[in-house]
Coordinates of C-alpha atoms in Angstrom, one line a residue:
X1 CA 51.5 119.8 17.1
X2 CA 48.3 117.8 17.0
X3 CA 44.9 118.3 18.7
X4 CA 41.3 117.3 18.3
X5 CA 39.9 120.8 17.8
X6 CA 41.8 123.8 16.6
X7 CA 40.2 127.1 17.7
X8 CA 40.9 130.3 15.8
X9 CA 40.1 133.3 18.1
X10 CA 40.3 134.0 21.8
X11 CA 37.1 136.0 22.2
X12 CA 34.0 134.7 24.2
X13 CA 33.1 132.2 21.4
X14 CA 36.5 130.6 21.1
X15 CA 37.4 130.5 24.8
X16 CA 33.9 129.2 25.8
X17 CA 34.2 126.4 23.2
X18 CA 37.6 125.4 24.6
X19 CA 36.2 125.4 28.1
X20 CA 33.1 123.3 27.3
X21 CA 35.3 120.8 25.3
X22 CA 37.7 120.6 28.3
X23 CA 34.8 119.6 30.5
X24 CA 33.9 116.9 28.1
X25 CA 37.5 115.6 28.0
X26 CA 38.2 116.9 24.5
X27 CA 41.6 118.5 23.6
X28 CA 41.8 121.9 21.9
X29 CA 44.3 124.6 21.1
X30 CA 43.3 128.2 21.0
X31 CA 45.1 130.6 18.7
X32 CA 44.8 134.4 19.0
X33 CA 46.7 137.1 17.0
X34 CA 46.2 139.8 19.7
X35 CA 47.9 140.0 23.1
X36 CA 46.2 138.8 26.3
X37 CA 46.1 142.4 27.5
X38 CA 44.2 143.5 24.4
X39 CA 41.5 140.8 24.5
X40 CA 41.0 141.3 28.2
X41 CA 40.7 145.1 28.0
X42 CA 38.7 145.8 24.8
X43 CA 35.3 147.1 25.7
X44 CA 32.4 145.3 23.9
X45 CA 28.9 144.2 24.8
X46 CA 27.8 144.1 28.4
X47 CA 24.4 142.4 28.7
X48 CA 23.8 138.7 29.2
X49 CA 20.5 136.9 28.6
X50 CA 19.3 134.6 31.3
X51 CA 20.3 131.6 29.2
X52 CA 23.8 132.9 28.8
X53 CA 24.2 133.3 32.6
X54 CA 22.9 129.8 33.0
X55 CA 25.5 128.4 30.5
X56 CA 28.4 130.2 32.2
X57 CA 27.2 129.3 35.7
X58 CA 26.6 125.6 34.9
X59 CA 30.1 125.3 33.4
X60 CA 31.7 126.6 36.6
X61 CA 32.3 130.2 35.4
X62 CA 29.6 131.9 37.5
X63 CA 31.4 132.9 40.8
X64 CA 32.5 136.4 39.8
X65 CA 29.5 136.9 37.5
X66 CA 27.1 136.2 40.4
X67 CA 29.1 138.4 42.7
X68 CA 29.7 141.4 40.4
X69 CA 27.0 141.2 37.7
X70 CA 24.1 143.6 37.9
X71 CA 20.8 141.7 37.6
X72 CA 18.0 143.7 35.9
X73 CA 14.3 142.9 36.2
X74 CA 13.2 145.4 33.6
X75 CA 14.0 148.2 31.2
X76 CA 12.5 151.6 30.3
X77 CA 11.3 152.8 26.9
X78 CA 11.3 156.6 26.9
X79 CA 9.6 158.6 24.2
X80 CA 7.6 161.8 24.2
X81 CA 9.4 162.9 27.4
X82 CA 7.9 160.0 29.4
X83 CA 9.2 156.7 30.6
X84 CA 7.4 153.3 30.4
X85 CA 8.8 150.4 32.3
X86 CA 8.8 146.9 30.7
X87 CA 8.7 144.3 33.6
X88 CA 10.9 141.7 32.1
X89 CA 10.8 139.4 35.2
X90 CA 7.1 139.9 35.8
X91 CA 6.3 138.9 32.2
X92 CA 8.8 136.1 31.7
X93 CA 10.2 135.1 35.0
X94 CA 13.7 135.8 33.8
X95 CA 16.3 138.6 34.2
X96 CA 19.2 140.0 32.2
X97 CA 22.6 140.7 33.8
X98 CA 25.0 143.5 33.1
X99 CA 28.5 141.9 33.0
X100 CA 31.0 143.2 30.4
X101 CA 32.3 141.0 27.6
X102 CA 35.8 141.7 28.8
X103 CA 34.9 140.3 32.2
X104 CA 33.6 137.1 30.6
X105 CA 36.9 136.8 28.6
X106 CA 38.9 137.3 31.8
X107 CA 37.0 134.5 33.6
X108 CA 37.5 132.2 30.6
X109 CA 41.2 132.9 30.2
X110 CA 41.8 132.4 34.0
X111 CA 39.9 129.0 33.8
X112 CA 41.9 128.0 30.7
X113 CA 45.2 128.7 32.3
X114 CA 44.3 127.1 35.6
X115 CA 43.9 123.7 33.9
X116 CA 46.8 124.2 31.5
X117 CA 44.8 124.3 28.3
X118 CA 47.0 125.5 25.3
X119 CA 46.3 129.2 24.6
X120 CA 48.6 131.0 22.2
X121 CA 48.5 134.8 22.1
X122 CA 50.2 137.0 19.6
X123 CA 50.5 134.4 16.8
X124 CA 50.8 135.6 13.2
X125 CA 50.1 134.5 9.6
X126 CA 47.3 132.2 10.7
X127 CA 45.7 130.2 7.8
X128 CA 43.5 127.1 7.6
X129 CA 44.0 124.3 5.1
X130 CA 42.6 121.0 3.9
X131 CA 39.1 121.8 5.1
X132 CA 37.4 119.3 2.9
X133 CA 39.6 116.4 4.2
X134 CA 39.5 114.4 7.4
X135 CA 42.8 116.1 8.5
X136 CA 42.5 119.9 8.4
X137 CA 45.5 122.0 9.4
X138 CA 46.2 125.4 10.8
X139 CA 49.5 127.1 10.0
X140 CA 50.7 130.0 11.9
X141 CA 53.9 131.8 13.1
X142 CA 54.8 132.0 16.8
X143 CA 58.0 133.8 18.0
X144 CA 59.2 134.0 14.4
X145 CA 58.9 130.2 13.9
X146 CA 56.5 128.6 11.5
X147 CA 54.2 126.0 13.0
X148 CA 51.6 123.5 11.9
X149 CA 48.6 122.4 14.1
X150 CA 47.0 119.2 12.8
X151 CA 43.3 118.8 13.8
X152 CA 40.2 116.7 13.5
X153 CA 38.0 119.8 13.4
X154 CA 38.5 123.6 13.2
X155 CA 36.3 126.2 14.8
X156 CA 36.4 129.6 13.3
X157 CA 35.7 132.0 16.2
X158 CA 37.8 134.9 14.9
X159 CA 35.2 137.5 14.4
X160 CA 33.9 139.4 11.4
X161 CA 37.3 140.5 10.2
X162 CA 39.0 137.1 10.8
X163 CA 40.6 134.7 8.3
X164 CA 38.3 131.7 8.6
X165 CA 35.2 132.8 6.8
X166 CA 37.2 134.2 3.8
X167 CA 39.1 130.9 3.6
X168 CA 35.9 129.2 2.4
X169 CA 35.8 128.9 -1.4
X170 CA 33.7 131.5 -3.3
X171 CA 30.2 130.3 -4.0
X172 CA 29.9 128.1 -0.9
X173 CA 28.4 130.7 1.4
X174 CA 25.4 132.9 0.9
X175 CA 25.7 136.3 2.7
X176 CA 22.7 138.4 3.8
X177 CA 23.8 141.9 4.6
X178 CA 22.1 145.1 5.7
X179 CA 24.0 148.3 6.5
X180 CA 22.0 150.9 8.5
X181 CA 22.2 154.7 7.6
X182 CA 23.4 155.6 11.1
X183 CA 25.9 154.7 13.8
X184 CA 26.3 154.9 17.6
X185 CA 28.6 157.3 19.3
X186 CA 29.4 155.6 22.6
X187 CA 31.1 156.8 25.7
X188 CA 32.3 155.2 29.0
X189 CA 32.1 157.8 31.8
X190 CA 33.2 157.7 35.4
X191 CA 29.7 158.7 36.6
X192 CA 26.8 157.0 38.4
X193 CA 24.3 155.5 35.9
X194 CA 21.2 157.5 34.8
X195 CA 19.0 154.7 36.2
X196 CA 19.3 151.3 37.8
X197 CA 17.9 149.8 34.6
X198 CA 18.5 150.5 31.0
X199 CA 16.8 153.4 29.3
X200 CA 16.1 153.2 25.5
X201 CA 15.1 156.7 24.3
X202 CA 13.5 157.6 21.0
X203 CA 13.8 161.4 20.4
X204 CA 13.2 163.5 17.3
X205 CA 17.0 164.3 17.4
X206 CA 17.8 160.6 17.3
X207 CA 18.2 157.5 19.5
X208 CA 19.9 157.5 22.9
X209 CA 20.7 154.6 25.3
X210 CA 21.7 154.9 29.0
X211 CA 23.3 151.8 30.4
X212 CA 26.1 151.0 32.8
X213 CA 29.2 148.8 33.5
X214 CA 29.1 149.2 37.3
X215 CA 27.5 151.4 40.0
X216 CA 30.2 154.0 39.2
X217 CA 30.7 153.6 35.4
X218 CA 28.1 154.7 32.9
X219 CA 27.9 153.5 29.3
X220 CA 25.9 155.9 27.1
X221 CA 25.2 156.0 23.4
X222 CA 23.9 158.5 20.9
X223 CA 22.7 157.9 17.3
X224 CA 25.0 159.7 14.9
X225 CA 25.9 159.6 11.2
X226 CA 28.2 156.7 10.1
X227 CA 30.7 159.2 8.7
X228 CA 30.8 161.3 11.9
X229 CA 34.2 162.6 13.0
X230 CA 34.7 161.7 16.6
X231 CA 37.0 164.7 17.0
X232 CA 34.0 167.0 16.3
X233 CA 32.3 165.7 19.5
X234 CA 33.7 167.5 22.5
X235 CA 32.8 166.3 25.9
X236 CA 30.4 169.3 26.4
X237 CA 28.6 168.5 23.1
X238 CA 28.1 164.9 24.0
X239 CA 26.7 165.7 27.5
X240 CA 24.4 168.4 26.0
X241 CA 23.0 165.9 23.5
X242 CA 22.5 163.2 26.1
X243 CA 20.7 165.7 28.4
X244 CA 18.4 166.7 25.4
X245 CA 17.6 163.2 24.2
X246 CA 17.0 161.6 27.6
X247 CA 15.0 164.6 28.9
X248 CA 11.8 163.9 30.9
X249 CA 8.6 166.0 30.5
X250 CA 8.6 166.6 34.2
X251 CA 11.9 168.4 34.0
X252 CA 13.8 165.8 36.1
X253 CA 17.3 165.2 34.8
X254 CA 18.8 161.7 35.4
X255 CA 22.0 162.1 33.4
X256 CA 25.0 162.4 35.7
X257 CA 28.1 163.9 34.1
X258 CA 31.6 162.7 34.8
X259 CA 35.0 162.3 33.2
X260 CA 34.7 160.6 29.8
X261 CA 37.2 157.7 29.8
X262 CA 36.5 156.4 26.3
X263 CA 34.6 157.4 23.2
X264 CA 34.1 155.9 19.8
X265 CA 31.7 155.3 16.9
X266 CA 30.2 151.9 16.1
X267 CA 28.8 151.1 12.7
X268 CA 25.3 149.4 12.6
X269 CA 24.7 146.4 10.4
X270 CA 22.9 143.1 10.2
X271 CA 24.9 140.3 8.6
X272 CA 24.5 136.4 8.3
X273 CA 26.2 133.8 6.2
X274 CA 24.7 130.4 5.4
X275 CA 25.8 127.7 6.0
X276 CA 28.0 128.1 9.1
X277 CA 30.2 125.1 8.0
X278 CA 32.5 124.1 5.2
X279 CA 33.9 120.6 5.5
X280 CA 35.7 120.3 8.9
X281 CA 35.5 124.1 9.5
X282 CA 32.7 125.4 11.6
X283 CA 32.0 129.1 12.1
X284 CA 30.6 130.7 15.3
X285 CA 29.9 134.0 16.7
X286 CA 30.8 137.2 14.8
X287 CA 32.6 135.1 12.2
X288 CA 29.1 134.1 10.9
X289 CA 26.8 136.9 12.0
X290 CA 26.6 140.5 13.1
X291 CA 23.6 142.2 14.8
X292 CA 23.0 145.9 15.5
X293 CA 23.6 146.4 19.2
X294 CA 20.0 147.7 19.9
X295 CA 18.8 144.2 20.9
X296 CA 21.8 143.3 23.0
X297 CA 22.3 140.0 21.1
X298 CA 25.9 139.9 19.9
X299 CA 27.6 138.0 22.7
X300 CA 24.5 136.1 23.6
X301 CA 24.3 134.7 20.1
X302 CA 27.9 133.6 20.2
X303 CA 27.3 131.8 23.5
X304 CA 24.2 130.0 22.0
X305 CA 26.2 129.0 18.9
X306 CA 28.9 127.5 21.1
X307 CA 26.5 125.6 23.2
X308 CA 25.2 123.8 20.1
X309 CA 28.6 123.4 18.6
X310 CA 30.2 122.0 21.7
X311 CA 27.5 119.3 22.1
X312 CA 27.9 118.4 18.4
X313 CA 31.7 118.1 18.7
X314 CA 31.4 116.1 21.9
X315 CA 29.1 113.6 20.1
X316 CA 31.5 113.3 17.2
X317 CA 34.6 112.9 19.3
X318 CA 33.0 110.3 21.5
X319 CA 32.1 108.1 18.5
X320 CA 28.4 108.9 18.2
X321 CA 28.6 109.9 14.5
X322 CA 28.3 113.2 12.7
X323 CA 24.6 113.8 12.9
X324 CA 24.9 116.7 15.4
X325 CA 27.7 118.3 13.5
X326 CA 25.7 118.0 10.2
X327 CA 22.8 119.7 11.9
X328 CA 24.8 122.4 13.7
X329 CA 24.4 125.2 11.1
X330 CA 20.6 124.7 10.7
X331 CA 20.0 124.6 14.4
X332 CA 22.2 127.7 15.1
X333 CA 20.7 129.7 12.3
X334 CA 17.1 129.1 13.4
X335 CA 17.9 131.0 16.6
X336 CA 20.2 133.5 14.9
X337 CA 17.4 134.7 12.5
X338 CA 15.0 135.2 15.3
X339 CA 17.6 137.4 17.1
X340 CA 18.2 139.3 13.8
X341 CA 14.5 139.9 13.5
X342 CA 14.3 141.3 17.0
X343 CA 17.4 143.4 16.6
X344 CA 16.1 144.9 13.3
X345 CA 12.7 145.6 15.0
X346 CA 14.2 147.4 17.9
X347 CA 16.5 149.3 15.7
X348 CA 13.8 150.3 13.3
X349 CA 11.4 151.4 16.0
X350 CA 13.8 153.6 18.0
X351 CA 16.1 155.3 15.5
X352 CA 15.5 158.5 13.5
X353 CA 15.9 157.7 9.7
X354 CA 17.3 160.1 7.2
X355 CA 14.8 162.7 6.1
X356 CA 12.8 162.6 9.3
X357 CA 9.7 161.3 7.5
X358 CA 6.7 162.4 9.5
X359 CA 4.6 159.3 8.6
X360 CA 7.5 157.1 9.8
X361 CA 7.8 159.1 13.0
X362 CA 4.0 158.6 13.7
X363 CA 4.2 154.8 13.0
X364 CA 7.2 154.5 15.4
X365 CA 5.4 156.3 18.2
X366 CA 2.3 154.2 17.6
X367 CA 4.4 151.0 17.9
X368 CA 5.9 152.2 21.1
X369 CA 2.5 153.2 22.4
X370 CA 1.2 149.7 21.7
X371 CA 4.1 147.9 23.3
X372 CA 3.7 149.9 26.5
X373 CA -0.1 149.7 26.7
X374 CA -0.6 146.1 25.7
X375 CA 0.5 143.1 27.8
X376 CA 0.9 141.1 24.5
X377 CA 3.1 143.8 23.0
X378 CA 5.2 144.0 26.1
X379 CA 5.5 140.2 26.3
X380 CA 6.8 140.1 22.7
X381 CA 9.6 142.5 23.6
X382 CA 10.3 140.9 27.0
X383 CA 10.6 137.3 25.9
X384 CA 12.9 138.2 23.1
X385 CA 15.0 140.6 25.2
X386 CA 15.7 138.1 28.0
X387 CA 16.5 135.5 25.4
X388 CA 14.5 132.9 23.5
X389 CA 15.0 129.3 24.7
X390 CA 18.4 127.8 23.9
X391 CA 16.8 124.5 22.7

């Protein structure tokens, strides 16, 4: 088989790239090792910046998003038992929207299949070759048969554990990595959300986050140790800890309990590789960078990468030269590092670090006090949270 762009990975990055290229009249083939059911059902990030909503809507993917997404005008910072609302829309004129990553993936897959774009699930033995030539290849196995996909360009959208980044020769990439000394224990519960907006809570026992997936599904998180055994966390223990960390000084309890449908532990790290290109291979999304989830930037960064990469590929395939492709990595990284800074800042401000250093605790509280009392401080948080400009 031959195509203009071979795309490895059917997550939000790979599928959105294929969709944007289709709109520009550019052929692509998407390869995914997992099943369609797996990629449509795995629970991941659920908050879209205003710019991400705009990209999806402008590309014809906004119907269900506009109908089912939960638009939020603000968020709450809770510390010392009191809540402080940050008016995102009042400060920036923008909103954020709760709409699960799996829902974005479902919309993208439905669109891809509707126009007949090649989308291969459950392929195996995927490998990329001849990256430094004008004719890169992807080899893979489908239904027990070895296949070759000849391309003009390859997009590595296969996530942090994918095959594309490791295929780049040693010494080409520089990796920047930070692993945090804590993790998140997350649950999905059949219970009404604690609030109609997100609550970010700093507590002496550790961080907690109350968010949602729908008016009847709550998504809640607790800071825990990275080596924590999920089996040691009974439902009763989880609810007791959520009640404690999200407690209000006035005694009001917003946490509504319900059956826990899913639970798991998520490691926390910051990771970036530079450059995001080697020859005719271009990395995007989690294949190139990871952010701690505190700033809600993971899926949004992938969408921002793809917006830049799709325009660069369009220019190249339409005969306008390689200048945009050559500038892809630097342009994407400029925004990625700003999002990394914001995610690191939010994480450092809200989590309890090992040892419970009293000085660090006082500094964190002072930082939160400043943000909530200063319009300039609140603006800094708000304009980063709703998303910096895409251009």
